Short mmCIF file of C-alpha atoms in Angstrom, two decimals:
data_model
loop_
_atom_site.label_atom_id
_atom_site.label_comp_id
_atom_site.label_asym_id
_atom_site.label_seq_id
_atom_site.Cartn_x
_atom_site.Cartn_y
_atom_site.Cartn_z
CA MET A 1 -15.30 -5.24 -37.31
CA LYS A 2 -16.35 -2.06 -35.01
CA ILE A 3 -18.20 -2.94 -31.95
CA ILE A 4 -21.09 -0.87 -31.34
CA ASN A 5 -22.65 -1.17 -27.84
CA PHE A 6 -26.37 -0.46 -28.45
CA ASP A 7 -27.18 -2.41 -24.69
CA HIS A 8 -25.36 -0.10 -22.29
CA PHE A 9 -28.26 -1.04 -19.79
CA ALA A 10 -25.88 -4.43 -19.58
CA ALA A 11 -22.79 -2.68 -19.22
CA THR A 12 -21.59 1.16 -19.82
CA LYS A 13 -17.54 1.65 -20.58
CA MET A 14 -16.10 3.18 -17.29
CA ARG A 15 -14.61 6.71 -17.51
CA GLN A 16 -11.10 7.26 -17.37
CA GLU A 17 -11.97 9.20 -14.50
CA VAL A 18 -13.92 6.80 -12.77
CA LYS A 19 -10.63 4.30 -13.59
CA ASP A 20 -7.91 6.76 -12.12
CA ALA A 21 -9.82 7.39 -8.85
CA MET A 22 -10.39 3.94 -8.23
CA GLU A 23 -6.57 3.28 -9.07
CA PRO A 24 -4.99 4.15 -5.55
CA TYR A 25 -7.16 2.05 -2.90
CA PHE A 26 -6.01 -1.49 -4.89
CA ILE A 27 -2.77 -1.40 -3.42
CA SER A 28 -1.26 1.81 -2.39
CA GLU A 29 -3.98 2.99 -0.12
CA TYR A 30 -4.92 -0.44 0.35
CA GLY A 31 -6.00 0.26 4.71
CA ASN A 32 -9.71 -0.50 5.80
CA PRO A 33 -11.57 2.82 5.99
CA GLN A 34 -12.49 1.71 9.64
CA SER A 35 -9.29 1.83 11.08
CA ILE A 36 -8.28 4.33 13.09
CA HIS A 37 -4.61 4.22 12.61
CA THR A 38 -3.12 5.64 9.58
CA LEU A 39 -3.65 3.08 6.71
CA GLY A 40 -7.14 4.17 7.45
CA ASP A 41 -6.82 7.63 6.70
CA GLU A 42 -7.11 7.68 3.13
CA PRO A 43 -9.36 5.12 2.43
CA ARG A 44 -11.73 6.64 5.05
CA GLU A 45 -11.08 10.37 3.15
CA ALA A 46 -11.74 8.38 -0.34
CA LEU A 47 -15.50 6.91 1.18
CA SER A 48 -16.37 10.36 2.43
CA LYS A 49 -15.98 12.24 -0.79
CA ALA A 50 -17.64 9.52 -2.53
CA ARG A 51 -20.68 10.16 0.01
CA LEU A 52 -20.45 13.72 -0.85
CA GLN A 53 -20.40 13.29 -5.11
CA ALA A 54 -23.04 10.91 -4.19
CA ALA A 55 -25.08 13.28 -2.24
CA GLU A 56 -25.00 16.45 -4.61
CA LEU A 57 -25.93 14.37 -7.78
CA LEU A 58 -29.14 13.31 -5.71
CA ASN A 59 -29.37 16.71 -3.77
CA ALA A 60 -29.69 14.88 -0.66
CA SER A 61 -27.05 15.14 2.65
CA SER A 62 -23.84 13.03 2.90
CA ASN A 63 -25.33 11.23 5.67
CA GLU A 64 -28.26 9.60 3.65
CA VAL A 65 -26.30 8.07 1.35
CA ILE A 66 -25.36 4.20 1.76
CA PHE A 67 -23.46 2.21 -0.79
CA THR A 68 -24.19 -1.15 -1.41
CA GLY A 69 -23.37 -3.86 -3.89
CA SER A 70 -25.36 -3.19 -6.32
CA GLY A 71 -28.77 -1.63 -7.68
CA SER A 72 -30.58 -4.97 -7.31
CA GLU A 73 -29.61 -4.83 -3.29
CA SER A 74 -30.27 -1.40 -2.86
CA ASN A 75 -33.82 -2.44 -4.16
CA ASN A 76 -33.67 -5.30 -1.75
CA LEU A 77 -32.66 -3.23 0.86
CA ALA A 78 -35.63 -0.79 0.53
CA ILE A 79 -38.61 -3.45 0.28
CA LYS A 80 -37.05 -6.12 2.61
CA GLY A 81 -35.47 -3.62 4.80
CA THR A 82 -38.84 -1.69 5.10
CA ALA A 83 -41.19 -4.35 5.27
CA PHE A 84 -39.07 -6.24 8.16
CA ALA A 85 -38.50 -2.75 10.18
CA ARG A 86 -42.50 -1.70 9.73
CA MET A 87 -43.86 -5.09 10.64
CA ASP A 88 -45.80 -3.78 13.22
CA LYS A 89 -47.26 -1.03 11.36
CA GLY A 90 -48.60 -3.52 8.73
CA ARG A 91 -47.40 -6.12 6.17
CA HIS A 92 -48.73 -4.64 2.74
CA ILE A 93 -46.52 -3.26 -0.09
CA ILE A 94 -47.19 -1.76 -3.44
CA VAL A 95 -45.32 -2.18 -6.82
CA SER A 96 -46.22 -1.78 -10.31
CA LYS A 97 -46.42 -4.29 -13.18
CA ILE A 98 -43.36 -2.99 -15.13
CA GLU A 99 -40.86 -3.23 -12.39
CA HIS A 100 -37.34 -4.80 -12.55
CA PHE A 101 -37.28 -8.09 -10.88
CA SER A 102 -34.87 -7.04 -8.45
CA VAL A 103 -37.96 -5.30 -7.07
CA LEU A 104 -41.04 -8.31 -7.84
CA ASN A 105 -39.34 -11.14 -6.53
CA ALA A 106 -38.60 -9.08 -3.46
CA VAL A 107 -41.81 -8.74 -2.67
CA LYS A 108 -42.58 -12.40 -3.99
CA SER A 109 -40.23 -13.36 -1.19
CA LEU A 110 -41.67 -11.11 1.26
CA ALA A 111 -45.14 -12.97 0.25
CA LYS A 112 -43.79 -16.52 1.09
CA LEU A 113 -43.21 -14.81 4.77
CA GLY A 114 -46.52 -13.52 5.11
CA PHE A 115 -46.68 -10.12 3.51
CA GLU A 116 -48.87 -9.00 0.94
CA PHE A 117 -48.25 -7.10 -2.17
CA SER A 118 -50.26 -5.52 -4.61
CA GLU A 119 -49.27 -4.47 -8.53
CA VAL A 120 -50.61 -1.34 -9.91
CA PRO A 121 -50.90 -1.87 -13.59
CA VAL A 122 -49.88 0.57 -16.20
CA ASP A 123 -51.50 1.77 -19.55
CA LYS A 124 -50.16 1.14 -23.22
CA TYR A 125 -47.45 3.46 -22.84
CA GLY A 126 -46.27 2.12 -19.56
CA THR A 127 -47.11 4.74 -17.35
CA VAL A 128 -48.68 4.46 -13.53
CA ASP A 129 -51.43 6.67 -13.27
CA PRO A 130 -51.53 7.99 -9.82
CA GLN A 131 -54.76 7.72 -8.82
CA GLU A 132 -54.28 3.70 -9.19
CA VAL A 133 -51.92 4.09 -6.39
CA LYS A 134 -54.13 5.81 -4.43
CA ASN A 135 -56.50 2.84 -5.03
CA ALA A 136 -54.06 0.58 -3.44
CA LEU A 137 -53.41 2.11 -0.49
CA ARG A 138 -54.83 0.44 2.48
CA LYS A 139 -54.27 1.24 6.21
CA ASP A 140 -51.44 -1.37 6.77
CA THR A 141 -49.48 -0.57 3.54
CA VAL A 142 -46.05 0.23 4.62
CA LEU A 143 -43.99 0.71 1.38
CA VAL A 144 -44.88 2.09 -2.10
CA SER A 145 -42.07 0.96 -4.92
CA ILE A 146 -42.36 2.63 -8.15
CA GLY A 147 -39.47 2.57 -10.59
CA GLN A 148 -38.52 6.28 -12.10
CA ALA A 149 -38.13 4.56 -15.57
CA SER A 150 -38.60 0.96 -17.08
CA ASN A 151 -35.42 -0.82 -17.71
CA GLU A 152 -37.03 -1.80 -20.87
CA ILE A 153 -39.41 0.46 -22.56
CA GLY A 154 -38.05 3.33 -21.03
CA THR A 155 -41.07 5.30 -19.49
CA ILE A 156 -40.53 8.19 -17.35
CA GLN A 157 -42.90 7.77 -14.45
CA ASP A 158 -44.35 10.86 -12.64
CA ILE A 159 -43.02 10.09 -9.14
CA LYS A 160 -43.22 13.64 -7.84
CA GLU A 161 -46.99 12.90 -7.81
CA ILE A 162 -46.86 9.32 -7.05
CA SER A 163 -44.82 10.34 -3.96
CA LYS A 164 -47.41 13.19 -2.95
CA VAL A 165 -50.32 11.02 -3.46
CA VAL A 166 -48.80 8.49 -1.36
CA HIS A 167 -47.58 10.99 1.06
CA GLU A 168 -50.84 12.68 1.70
CA ASN A 169 -53.06 9.27 1.97
CA SER A 170 -50.79 7.26 4.36
CA ALA A 171 -48.14 6.64 5.98
CA ALA A 172 -46.28 4.46 3.46
CA TYR A 173 -42.72 4.82 2.96
CA MET A 174 -42.27 5.60 -0.96
CA HIS A 175 -39.06 4.10 -2.76
CA THR A 176 -38.05 4.54 -6.53
CA ASP A 177 -35.85 2.07 -8.36
CA ALA A 178 -33.74 4.95 -10.66
CA ASN A 179 -31.50 1.97 -11.31
CA THR A 180 -31.89 2.53 -15.28
CA SER A 181 -33.12 6.30 -14.71
CA CYS A 182 -30.33 7.81 -12.54
CA GLY A 183 -27.49 9.51 -15.12
CA PHE A 184 -30.08 10.07 -17.62
CA THR A 185 -32.63 12.25 -15.80
CA GLU A 186 -32.93 14.62 -12.98
CA THR A 187 -32.69 12.55 -9.61
CA ASP A 188 -33.00 15.17 -7.00
CA VAL A 189 -34.68 13.43 -3.97
CA LYS A 190 -36.20 16.59 -2.66
CA ASP A 191 -38.01 17.38 -5.86
CA LEU A 192 -38.90 13.88 -6.16
CA GLY A 193 -40.52 13.58 -2.93
CA VAL A 194 -38.94 10.11 -2.19
CA ASP A 195 -37.95 8.80 1.16
CA MET A 196 -35.65 6.29 -0.34
CA LEU A 197 -34.11 5.49 -4.32
CA SER A 198 -31.97 3.56 -6.02
CA ALA A 199 -29.14 3.88 -8.46
CA ALA A 200 -26.52 1.71 -10.13
CA PRO A 201 -23.53 4.23 -10.78
CA HIS A 202 -22.42 0.92 -13.39
CA ARG A 203 -25.12 2.02 -15.44
CA PHE A 204 -23.21 5.33 -15.92
CA TYR A 205 -19.67 5.00 -16.59
CA GLY A 206 -19.11 3.79 -12.79
CA PRO A 207 -17.72 0.62 -11.84
CA LYS A 208 -19.53 -2.41 -11.54
CA GLY A 209 -19.58 -4.06 -7.85
CA THR A 210 -21.51 -1.00 -5.62
CA GLY A 211 -24.95 0.72 -5.56
CA LEU A 212 -26.51 3.53 -4.15
CA PHE A 213 -28.92 3.81 -2.02
CA TYR A 214 -30.54 7.01 -0.60
CA LEU A 215 -32.28 7.19 2.54
CA LYS A 216 -33.66 10.01 3.77
CA LYS A 217 -32.93 10.63 7.35
CA GLY A 218 -35.57 9.82 9.79
CA ILE A 219 -36.84 6.88 7.58
CA ARG A 220 -36.31 3.45 9.44
CA ILE A 221 -34.97 -0.12 8.08
CA MET A 222 -34.18 -3.06 9.39
CA PRO A 223 -30.28 -3.87 7.66
CA LEU A 224 -30.15 -7.30 5.36
CA ILE A 225 -26.49 -7.62 6.41
CA ASP A 226 -25.70 -7.31 10.14
CA GLY A 227 -22.40 -6.98 11.15
CA GLY A 228 -20.20 -3.99 11.85
CA ILE A 229 -21.01 0.39 11.78
CA GLN A 230 -20.19 0.56 8.23
CA GLU A 231 -22.80 2.64 6.08
CA PHE A 232 -24.26 4.10 9.43
CA GLY A 233 -25.04 0.18 10.06
CA ARG A 234 -27.33 -0.20 7.38
CA ARG A 235 -25.08 -2.24 5.62
CA ALA A 236 -22.25 -4.14 6.92
CA GLY A 237 -19.22 -5.93 5.46
CA THR A 238 -15.87 -4.12 4.80
CA GLU A 239 -16.51 -1.33 2.09
CA ASN A 240 -15.73 -2.04 -1.47
CA VAL A 241 -13.34 1.23 -1.48
CA PRO A 242 -11.97 1.36 -5.09
CA ALA A 243 -15.80 0.84 -6.38
CA ILE A 244 -17.08 3.54 -4.06
CA ALA A 245 -14.03 5.90 -4.84
CA GLY A 246 -14.86 5.42 -8.65
CA ALA A 247 -18.88 5.98 -8.46
CA GLY A 248 -18.31 9.06 -6.35
CA VAL A 249 -16.28 10.69 -9.75
CA ALA A 250 -19.33 8.91 -11.93
CA CYS A 251 -22.11 10.63 -10.15
CA GLU A 252 -19.88 14.08 -10.25
CA LEU A 253 -19.65 13.42 -14.09
CA ALA A 254 -23.62 12.48 -14.22
CA LYS A 255 -24.46 15.86 -12.50
CA LYS A 256 -21.98 18.12 -14.43
CA GLU A 257 -22.80 16.51 -17.85
CA LEU A 258 -26.36 15.52 -17.50
CA LYS A 259 -27.38 17.91 -20.25
CA SER A 260 -24.79 17.59 -22.48
CA ARG A 261 -25.36 13.28 -22.74
CA THR A 262 -29.03 14.26 -22.97
CA SER A 263 -28.21 16.72 -26.27
CA HIS A 264 -26.03 14.19 -27.40
CA LEU A 265 -28.09 11.16 -27.02
CA LEU A 266 -31.70 12.35 -28.37
CA PRO A 267 -30.78 12.80 -32.15
CA ILE A 268 -29.29 9.56 -32.01
CA GLN A 269 -32.30 7.88 -30.45
CA LYS A 270 -34.40 9.97 -33.10
CA ALA A 271 -32.57 8.49 -35.86
CA ILE A 272 -32.64 5.10 -34.77
CA LYS A 273 -36.84 5.53 -34.09
CA ASP A 274 -37.08 7.05 -37.25
CA GLY A 275 -34.79 5.07 -39.51
CA VAL A 276 -36.26 1.82 -38.12
CA LEU A 277 -40.29 2.92 -38.44
CA ASN A 278 -39.64 4.05 -41.87
CA SER A 279 -37.58 1.21 -43.26
CA LEU A 280 -39.46 -2.09 -41.95
CA ASP A 281 -42.76 -2.99 -42.03
CA GLU A 282 -45.02 -4.44 -39.23
CA VAL A 283 -42.02 -2.74 -36.40
CA TYR A 284 -43.80 -1.03 -33.27
CA LEU A 285 -42.52 1.10 -30.67
CA ASN A 286 -42.86 0.20 -26.84
CA GLY A 287 -43.17 2.87 -24.61
CA HIS A 288 -44.07 6.17 -23.92
CA PRO A 289 -43.54 8.54 -27.65
CA GLU A 290 -42.28 11.27 -25.70
CA LYS A 291 -41.90 10.71 -21.68
CA ARG A 292 -38.68 8.24 -22.06
CA LEU A 293 -35.36 7.89 -21.32
CA PRO A 294 -33.00 9.09 -23.97
CA ASN A 295 -31.12 6.59 -24.28
CA ASN A 296 -33.67 3.62 -24.43
CA LEU A 297 -35.72 1.97 -27.64
CA ASN A 298 -37.49 -0.60 -27.62
CA PHE A 299 -39.27 -2.40 -30.87
CA VAL A 300 -41.11 -5.08 -31.97
CA VAL A 301 -40.38 -6.65 -35.00
CA LYS A 302 -43.58 -8.72 -35.89
CA TYR A 303 -43.09 -12.52 -37.13
CA ILE A 304 -39.45 -12.97 -36.06
CA GLU A 305 -37.11 -14.05 -32.65
CA GLY A 306 -35.47 -11.79 -30.27
CA GLU A 307 -32.49 -13.74 -29.71
CA SER A 308 -31.91 -14.66 -33.59
CA MET A 309 -32.04 -10.87 -34.40
CA LEU A 310 -29.63 -10.23 -31.86
CA MET A 311 -27.56 -12.73 -32.88
CA TRP A 312 -27.60 -11.67 -36.70
CA LEU A 313 -26.68 -8.25 -35.38
CA ASN A 314 -23.85 -9.43 -33.46
CA ASN A 315 -22.67 -10.82 -35.98
CA ASN A 316 -22.57 -6.94 -37.62
CA GLY A 317 -20.83 -6.05 -34.65
CA ILE A 318 -24.06 -4.60 -33.16
CA MET A 319 -25.20 -5.42 -29.55
CA VAL A 320 -28.17 -5.17 -28.67
CA ALA A 321 -31.08 -6.96 -26.32
CA SER A 322 -34.08 -8.21 -26.36
CA GLY A 323 -36.94 -9.22 -24.04
CA SER A 324 -38.29 -12.00 -25.91
CA ALA A 325 -38.54 -15.69 -23.71
CA CYS A 326 -35.09 -17.26 -25.39
CA THR A 327 -33.16 -14.27 -24.29
CA SER A 328 -34.54 -14.48 -20.68
CA LYS A 329 -32.77 -17.70 -19.26
CA ILE A 330 -36.58 -18.60 -17.64
CA LEU A 331 -38.14 -19.13 -20.97
CA LYS A 332 -40.49 -16.45 -20.65
CA SER A 333 -41.24 -13.48 -22.15
CA SER A 334 -41.11 -9.74 -20.49
CA HIS A 335 -43.45 -8.95 -18.25
CA VAL A 336 -43.51 -5.19 -18.91
CA LEU A 337 -44.32 -6.04 -22.55
CA ASN A 338 -47.10 -7.89 -21.26
CA ALA A 339 -48.14 -5.31 -18.94
CA ILE A 340 -48.89 -2.66 -21.61
CA GLY A 341 -50.69 -5.36 -23.98
CA VAL A 342 -48.27 -6.66 -26.07
CA ASP A 343 -49.15 -9.93 -27.22
CA ALA A 344 -46.83 -12.97 -25.81
CA ALA A 345 -45.97 -14.00 -29.49
CA LEU A 346 -45.45 -10.41 -30.56
CA ALA A 347 -43.24 -9.92 -27.60
CA GLN A 348 -41.04 -12.59 -29.09
CA GLY A 349 -40.31 -10.35 -31.58
CA SER A 350 -39.10 -7.79 -28.91
CA LEU A 351 -35.60 -5.46 -29.65
CA LEU A 352 -34.17 -3.61 -26.80
CA ILE A 353 -31.78 -0.45 -27.29
CA SER A 354 -29.81 1.12 -24.74
CA LEU A 355 -27.55 4.20 -25.84
CA GLY A 356 -24.58 5.93 -24.30
CA GLU A 357 -21.87 8.43 -24.64
CA ASP A 358 -19.78 5.61 -26.74
CA ASN A 359 -22.79 6.03 -29.53
CA THR A 360 -22.21 8.63 -32.75
CA LEU A 361 -25.48 8.98 -35.57
CA GLU A 362 -22.89 6.87 -37.94
CA ASP A 363 -23.65 4.09 -35.36
CA ALA A 364 -27.14 4.77 -35.55
CA GLU A 365 -27.18 4.85 -39.65
CA TYR A 366 -25.12 1.56 -39.96
CA PHE A 367 -27.81 0.24 -37.38
CA VAL A 368 -30.89 1.40 -39.54
CA LYS A 369 -29.06 -0.05 -43.00
CA GLU A 370 -27.97 -3.43 -41.57
CA LEU A 371 -31.46 -3.95 -39.70
CA PRO A 372 -33.85 -4.84 -42.84
CA ALA A 373 -31.38 -7.12 -44.09
CA VAL A 374 -31.39 -9.35 -40.97
CA VAL A 375 -35.08 -8.35 -40.40
CA LYS A 376 -35.62 -10.63 -44.07
CA LYS A 377 -33.72 -13.19 -43.55
CA LEU A 378 -35.17 -14.20 -40.83
CA ARG A 379 -38.97 -13.37 -42.01
CA GLU A 380 -38.14 -15.41 -45.10
CA MET A 381 -37.48 -18.61 -42.49
CA SER A 382 -40.31 -17.88 -40.65
CA PRO A 383 -43.51 -20.09 -40.79
CA LEU A 384 -45.58 -17.28 -39.04
CA TYR A 385 -44.50 -15.04 -41.98
CA GLU A 386 -45.15 -17.97 -44.29
CA GLU A 387 -48.85 -18.02 -43.48
CA VAL A 388 -49.23 -14.21 -43.32
CA MET A 389 -47.85 -14.07 -46.80
CA LYS A 390 -50.37 -16.82 -47.80
CA ARG A 391 -52.91 -15.28 -46.44
CA ASN A 392 -52.30 -12.04 -47.55
CA LYS A 393 -52.24 -13.62 -51.23
CA LYS A 394 -55.75 -14.87 -51.09
CA MET B 1 -16.75 -17.80 -23.81
CA PRO B 2 -19.48 -17.95 -26.34
CA VAL B 3 -22.93 -19.08 -25.33
CA TYR B 4 -23.42 -21.18 -28.29
CA SER B 5 -20.79 -23.80 -29.81
CA GLU B 6 -18.88 -23.25 -33.04
CA LYS B 7 -21.54 -25.74 -34.92
CA VAL B 8 -24.55 -24.06 -33.58
CA MET B 9 -22.91 -20.41 -34.99
CA ASP B 10 -22.40 -22.64 -38.38
CA HIS B 11 -25.83 -23.93 -38.82
CA PHE B 12 -27.24 -20.65 -37.63
CA GLN B 13 -25.67 -18.49 -40.05
CA ASN B 14 -25.55 -20.97 -43.06
CA PRO B 15 -28.84 -22.75 -42.21
CA ARG B 16 -29.12 -25.91 -44.49
CA ASN B 17 -32.59 -26.89 -46.19
CA VAL B 18 -34.65 -23.76 -45.42
CA GLY B 19 -37.42 -23.72 -47.29
CA GLU B 20 -40.67 -24.92 -48.23
CA ILE B 21 -41.55 -28.21 -50.37
CA GLU B 22 -44.60 -27.35 -52.58
CA ASN B 23 -46.79 -30.84 -52.79
CA ALA B 24 -44.78 -31.91 -49.54
CA ASP B 25 -45.94 -35.52 -48.74
CA GLY B 26 -45.35 -34.84 -44.84
CA VAL B 27 -45.65 -31.37 -42.57
CA GLY B 28 -44.51 -31.82 -39.37
CA GLU B 29 -45.30 -28.17 -37.51
CA LEU B 30 -44.59 -27.64 -33.67
CA GLY B 31 -44.24 -25.16 -31.55
CA ASN B 32 -45.66 -22.20 -29.59
CA PRO B 33 -45.36 -18.35 -30.06
CA THR B 34 -45.47 -17.50 -26.90
CA CYS B 35 -42.53 -19.55 -25.58
CA GLY B 36 -40.49 -18.39 -28.43
CA ASP B 37 -40.48 -21.17 -31.16
CA ILE B 38 -41.81 -22.78 -34.24
CA MET B 39 -40.65 -25.43 -36.27
CA LYS B 40 -42.50 -26.56 -39.61
CA ILE B 41 -40.33 -29.49 -41.19
CA TYR B 42 -41.30 -30.66 -45.07
CA ILE B 43 -40.43 -34.22 -46.20
CA LYS B 44 -40.56 -35.56 -49.78
CA VAL B 45 -40.98 -39.45 -49.63
CA LYS B 46 -39.84 -41.82 -51.78
CA ASP B 47 -39.59 -45.89 -51.35
CA ASP B 48 -39.75 -45.26 -47.69
CA LYS B 49 -36.77 -42.80 -47.75
CA ILE B 50 -37.01 -38.76 -47.05
CA GLU B 51 -35.97 -37.51 -50.17
CA ASP B 52 -35.94 -34.38 -49.51
CA VAL B 53 -36.41 -32.45 -46.51
CA LYS B 54 -36.86 -28.46 -45.87
CA PHE B 55 -37.84 -25.94 -43.18
CA LYS B 56 -38.99 -22.89 -41.87
CA THR B 57 -38.54 -22.30 -38.23
CA PHE B 58 -39.59 -18.83 -35.77
CA GLY B 59 -37.30 -19.34 -33.03
CA CYS B 60 -33.98 -18.32 -31.30
CA GLY B 61 -30.61 -19.29 -32.30
CA ALA B 62 -30.67 -22.88 -30.88
CA ALA B 63 -34.21 -23.28 -32.68
CA ILE B 64 -32.74 -22.41 -36.30
CA ALA B 65 -29.81 -24.29 -35.72
CA THR B 66 -31.42 -27.82 -34.47
CA SER B 67 -33.75 -27.24 -37.38
CA SER B 68 -30.82 -27.18 -40.07
CA MET B 69 -29.08 -30.05 -38.23
CA VAL B 70 -31.92 -32.14 -37.86
CA THR B 71 -33.06 -31.86 -41.49
CA GLU B 72 -28.83 -32.89 -42.52
CA LEU B 73 -29.04 -36.00 -40.39
CA VAL B 74 -31.88 -37.08 -42.11
CA LYS B 75 -31.63 -36.54 -45.57
CA GLY B 76 -31.22 -39.47 -47.79
CA LYS B 77 -32.47 -41.46 -44.54
CA THR B 78 -34.97 -44.23 -44.22
CA LEU B 79 -38.03 -43.34 -42.02
CA GLU B 80 -37.37 -45.79 -39.87
CA GLU B 81 -33.85 -44.55 -39.25
CA ALA B 82 -35.08 -40.86 -39.04
CA GLU B 83 -37.49 -41.59 -36.48
CA LYS B 84 -34.65 -43.07 -34.19
CA ILE B 85 -33.17 -39.56 -34.12
CA SER B 86 -33.85 -37.79 -31.19
CA ASN B 87 -33.86 -34.17 -29.86
CA GLU B 88 -30.52 -35.32 -27.73
CA ALA B 89 -28.89 -36.65 -30.93
CA VAL B 90 -29.55 -33.45 -32.77
CA ALA B 91 -28.15 -31.42 -29.90
CA GLU B 92 -25.09 -33.71 -29.58
CA ALA B 93 -24.49 -33.51 -33.37
CA LEU B 94 -24.04 -29.59 -32.66
CA ASP B 95 -21.67 -30.47 -30.22
CA GLY B 96 -24.10 -29.34 -27.02
CA LEU B 97 -26.43 -26.54 -26.40
CA PRO B 98 -26.96 -24.41 -23.24
CA PRO B 99 -29.10 -26.41 -20.57
CA VAL B 100 -31.59 -23.82 -20.92
CA LYS B 101 -32.05 -24.24 -24.52
CA MET B 102 -32.36 -28.21 -23.86
CA HIS B 103 -35.88 -28.69 -23.69
CA CYS B 104 -37.20 -25.58 -25.03
CA SER B 105 -35.74 -25.21 -28.36
CA ASN B 106 -34.39 -28.61 -28.97
CA LEU B 107 -37.82 -29.79 -30.88
CA ALA B 108 -36.51 -30.03 -34.08
CA ALA B 109 -36.54 -34.19 -33.85
CA ASP B 110 -39.77 -33.71 -32.72
CA ALA B 111 -41.45 -32.28 -35.57
CA LEU B 112 -39.71 -34.35 -37.98
CA HIS B 113 -41.21 -37.20 -36.39
CA LEU B 114 -44.01 -35.38 -36.50
CA ALA B 115 -44.07 -34.88 -40.05
CA ILE B 116 -43.44 -38.44 -40.77
CA GLU B 117 -46.42 -39.06 -38.77
CA ASP B 118 -48.25 -36.78 -41.03
CA TYR B 119 -46.78 -38.60 -44.03
CA LYS B 120 -48.08 -42.29 -42.72
CA ALA B 121 -51.29 -40.43 -41.78
CA ARG B 122 -51.74 -38.84 -45.37
CA LYS B 123 -51.41 -42.17 -47.09
CA GLU B 124 -54.27 -43.54 -44.42
CA GLY B 125 -56.13 -41.03 -45.81
CA LYS B 126 -56.36 -39.22 -42.25
CA GLY B 127 -54.05 -36.48 -42.58
CA PRO B 128 -52.75 -33.73 -42.80
CA ILE B 129 -52.00 -33.36 -38.63
CA GLY B 130 -51.30 -29.63 -39.13
CA ARG B 131 -49.82 -27.65 -35.81
CA VAL B 132 -49.29 -28.93 -32.65
CA GLU B 133 -48.87 -27.00 -30.06
CA THR B 134 -46.64 -27.27 -27.51
CA PRO B 135 -47.03 -26.28 -23.66
CA GLU B 136 -45.95 -23.31 -22.31
CA HIS B 137 -43.59 -22.86 -19.59
CA ASP B 138 -45.31 -22.28 -16.85
CA GLU B 139 -43.03 -21.83 -14.09
CA ASP B 140 -42.89 -18.76 -12.17
CA GLU B 141 -39.44 -17.19 -12.31
CA HIS B 142 -39.42 -16.97 -8.53
CA ASP B 143 -39.90 -20.31 -7.97
CA LEU B 144 -37.53 -21.12 -10.72
CA LEU B 145 -34.90 -19.56 -8.86
CA GLU B 146 -35.46 -20.80 -5.72
CA GLN B 147 -35.34 -24.70 -7.20
CA ALA B 148 -31.92 -23.90 -8.73
#
């Protein structure tokens, strides 16, 4: 059976060019980039090249790019690194209600150490109103962290405007979590006006095990891992040279292919959206109708539960995700759906699709053809659906 | 390594005894849509034996599989025997469930016991019991991680 990956937010297939770029640094050029002797030369060169490739994608300077271990680490570095470095200035951080757990749990950890945080609300599309950020700013606010696009509902924020509001009205640093958006929308740090940005190359056909962190020149953070002078002293530890080399190529490809990737994804996204909404009753699209990533769709299918939907689709070779409580491993339905006003019971029927370059229009058609039977099967055994059917009969 | 055992997958894909019994002698409906699981078990009782049993479930793979398994385990059993079947026994009959599913989606035996209770209550003129809401999981994810 053909496997259709509609869960690219979990994993994308590395590009062959990426793997090829990584290959030399496992065995033949295994040296440590910090070595002064010859063994360090090639790895040092690889690091420097990757840093330049990443900088070009973000429109930053090479010395503003730090390689971390993951997108989550980059978010933690932005948040805790700022909090610890700026304790003398204040202890207040602003995030939105729909941030990734690596942001929300980082501020929750800080709260246990005496820091404070505010969660700005979002509207029904998941959009952060810059005015709400302005209202939440305090004299002791040291950081504002708002994700560029939601990893669940795909809504894209006006980071440029939010950065402007933050910088005009406070001395707070502005960070954006671009772990979901980078590679699929513009991430020009100068245009966005951010002080820090996180990105995850494994989301755009790069390797797992490395994250990108943009730190604007002059922005003060405290490292979370102390040790040697790697990554300009901001992230100690021997560098993961193969992964970084691969990440660099993924960045180069992302810059070169951003337009063609978008024009490949949009028709597939539209075919799924229209197909699902037209072929099923009581199904809703979450997130912004237009201002959303080209590779994400989030539906709520009423009266059934997401994991069982996921498992049936899996049987048919279609890999999707869900924001239901049962799929969350923490038994709570999505905080993002909750923040946009989706009732907790409805959120159980969440279906999360994330597309990538290996998807085709035929995949979309196949999915749209298979989904109704899955929904029918599960609704037929759902006591909630039974109730509604009986109520409608009366 | 698959998340679920082969037996769970079998019961999920080919659930036994799905449906509704019209004029059931007892109905046990248990769960909370907020947590993601609602199980409804119908029983037909004759001479203190479960003559027929059917279920409808809103929930994850484990919820569907445990519902299916419990109906298979108790069909033809006496009420006394059925009352002794525990949630753990149902999970065991399915070759186990992932730890996180053990307390949230493993309520099928409880739903069955509720159906028996409902049957007895109706006999005494005190039924039907109706849906019983299970409490929501109120653990904060962050705290849960800290405990782990």
